[in-house]
């Protein structure tokens, strides 16, 4: 662990992207989402303030990846009111993977892909879509990264729930999280 200039204690693992890298990933990814023929219509109908949405998602990913605790929100509730299907999850994951591989180092991309897969599975299940068709890395060539990106790298709380299960006020409950 080390302390950044703003006093935030963060992991020093080189597979963990910096806050600046996370911001670049989120910015690039959602620029792609906005023009994507499958995801764009859903997101563009739901998001009225894209800069604010990107800041919120940067805070989410910084909380997940860097244990910053800067995100305040309820991912499950935010997704529940939209017409999301399993195909959307699969497409989102494929676009996320491609963007991460473009913006980040291979180790960082593998880390964020593993987290995204786990979060997608949790949301997918929580939205009641898992009964119809699971979100699986084997579908549509999805991958969670190399073998070292294991389930233990994925965001889960000590009680077994995931970040996507509800309010993420802090990531203190994550195994190994600071504070």
XYZ file of C-alpha atoms in Angstrom:
179
model
C 0.000 0.000 0.000
C 1.034 3.582 -0.510
C -0.445 7.005 0.093
C -1.183 9.284 -2.846
C -0.976 13.085 -2.757
C -4.632 13.360 -1.774
C -4.067 11.132 1.267
C -5.873 8.103 -0.195
C -4.181 4.843 0.737
C -4.172 2.589 -2.305
C -2.750 -0.796 -3.249
C 0.605 -0.608 -5.011
C -0.019 -3.686 -7.194
C 0.982 -2.836 -10.792
C -2.159 -4.602 -12.069
C -4.277 -1.939 -10.401
C -4.857 1.043 -12.704
C -4.256 4.560 -11.426
C -7.198 6.900 -10.945
C -6.147 8.684 -14.169
C -6.134 5.379 -16.059
C -9.558 4.478 -14.684
C -10.887 7.853 -15.798
C -9.444 7.288 -19.296
C -10.973 3.795 -19.433
C -14.414 5.005 -18.364
C -14.275 7.979 -20.734
C -13.254 5.873 -23.747
C -15.685 3.074 -22.904
C -18.739 5.297 -22.549
C -17.825 7.251 -25.679
C -18.000 3.871 -27.460
C -21.238 2.917 -25.683
C -22.950 6.142 -26.759
C -22.493 5.319 -30.461
C -22.893 1.552 -30.180
C -25.980 0.398 -32.147
C -27.002 -2.128 -29.465
C -26.111 -0.329 -26.219
C -26.364 3.304 -27.320
C -30.169 3.471 -27.438
C -30.497 2.095 -23.889
C -27.801 4.303 -22.375
C -28.714 7.434 -24.322
C -32.345 7.122 -23.185
C -31.246 6.752 -19.550
C -28.332 9.213 -19.265
C -29.041 12.928 -19.551
C -25.726 14.198 -18.161
C -22.856 12.176 -19.628
C -20.030 14.047 -17.842
C -21.750 13.425 -14.474
C -22.354 9.771 -15.380
C -18.696 9.309 -16.299
C -17.608 10.901 -13.002
C -19.939 8.557 -11.107
C -18.643 5.495 -12.957
C -15.044 6.600 -12.452
C -15.806 6.808 -8.718
C -17.403 3.347 -8.872
C -14.417 1.740 -10.588
C -11.920 3.610 -8.384
C -13.802 2.267 -5.343
C -13.776 -1.263 -6.725
C -10.234 -1.340 -8.092
C -8.398 1.052 -5.790
C -10.506 0.748 -2.651
C -11.056 4.526 -2.615
C -14.582 4.448 -1.194
C -15.535 7.409 -3.393
C -18.667 5.878 -4.948
C -22.112 6.524 -3.511
C -24.918 4.717 -5.269
C -26.946 1.576 -5.763
C -25.984 -0.222 -8.997
C -28.803 -2.768 -8.748
C -31.497 -0.109 -8.402
C -29.920 1.967 -11.184
C -30.117 -0.951 -13.633
C -33.439 -2.439 -12.549
C -35.609 0.156 -14.329
C -34.065 -0.357 -17.785
C -34.913 -2.910 -20.515
C -31.662 -4.868 -20.181
C -31.255 -8.385 -21.568
C -28.585 -11.061 -21.337
C -27.462 -10.078 -24.835
C -26.844 -6.544 -23.554
C -24.679 -7.873 -20.714
C -22.655 -9.988 -23.116
C -22.196 -7.097 -25.519
C -21.294 -4.712 -22.668
C -18.655 -7.166 -21.418
C -17.165 -7.621 -24.894
C -16.965 -3.849 -25.424
C -15.513 -3.356 -21.918
C -12.883 -6.027 -22.600
C -11.898 -4.478 -25.935
C -11.684 -1.008 -24.398
C -9.660 -2.204 -21.388
C -7.225 -3.984 -23.703
C -6.793 -0.737 -25.661
C -6.410 1.644 -22.711
C -4.637 -0.424 -20.031
C -1.652 -2.730 -19.670
C -2.408 -6.444 -20.145
C -2.288 -7.103 -16.376
C -4.560 -4.144 -15.646
C -6.968 -5.143 -18.418
C -7.153 -8.677 -16.997
C -7.913 -7.278 -13.536
C -10.703 -4.947 -14.667
C -12.161 -7.662 -16.899
C -12.339 -10.088 -13.966
C -14.102 -7.489 -11.833
C -16.485 -6.546 -14.653
C -17.385 -10.198 -15.222
C -18.178 -10.722 -11.558
C -20.221 -7.509 -11.322
C -22.120 -8.374 -14.524
C -22.941 -11.813 -13.144
C -24.232 -10.278 -9.923
C -26.360 -7.681 -11.725
C -27.572 -10.286 -14.202
C -28.654 -12.544 -11.374
C -30.150 -9.690 -9.333
C -32.224 -8.530 -12.294
C -33.690 -12.020 -12.649
C -32.075 -12.675 -16.025
C -29.883 -15.589 -14.891
C -32.815 -17.991 -15.010
C -33.086 -17.528 -18.778
C -29.417 -17.587 -19.791
C -26.250 -17.198 -17.734
C -23.613 -14.580 -18.446
C -20.658 -16.830 -19.092
C -17.121 -16.067 -20.256
C -17.437 -18.875 -22.784
C -20.276 -17.125 -24.591
C -19.366 -14.876 -27.506
C -15.652 -15.411 -26.854
C -15.708 -13.540 -23.549
C -12.755 -13.999 -21.264
C -12.045 -12.903 -17.736
C -8.356 -12.722 -18.474
C -5.447 -15.004 -17.691
C -5.595 -17.776 -15.148
C -4.191 -15.523 -12.401
C -7.288 -13.299 -12.571
C -9.240 -15.574 -10.268
C -12.507 -15.220 -8.452
C -10.543 -13.981 -5.436
C -9.657 -10.911 -7.523
C -13.337 -10.203 -8.084
C -15.210 -7.704 -5.954
C -17.094 -9.506 -3.237
C -17.904 -8.602 0.308
C -17.080 -10.714 3.325
C -20.739 -11.706 3.588
C -20.547 -13.210 0.084
C -22.484 -10.435 -1.619
C -21.117 -8.406 -4.488
C -20.668 -4.696 -4.986
C -23.539 -4.780 -7.434
C -25.937 -6.203 -4.826
C -26.792 -2.817 -3.392
C -25.334 0.347 -1.995
C -21.576 0.580 -2.238
C -20.887 3.157 0.412
C -17.412 1.801 0.985
C -15.332 -1.120 -0.092
C -14.093 -1.802 3.431
C -15.894 -5.147 3.337
C -13.767 -6.338 0.457
C -11.125 -8.881 1.391
C -7.833 -7.054 1.788
C -9.382 -3.602 1.535
C -7.767 -0.775 3.418
C -9.483 0.990 6.291
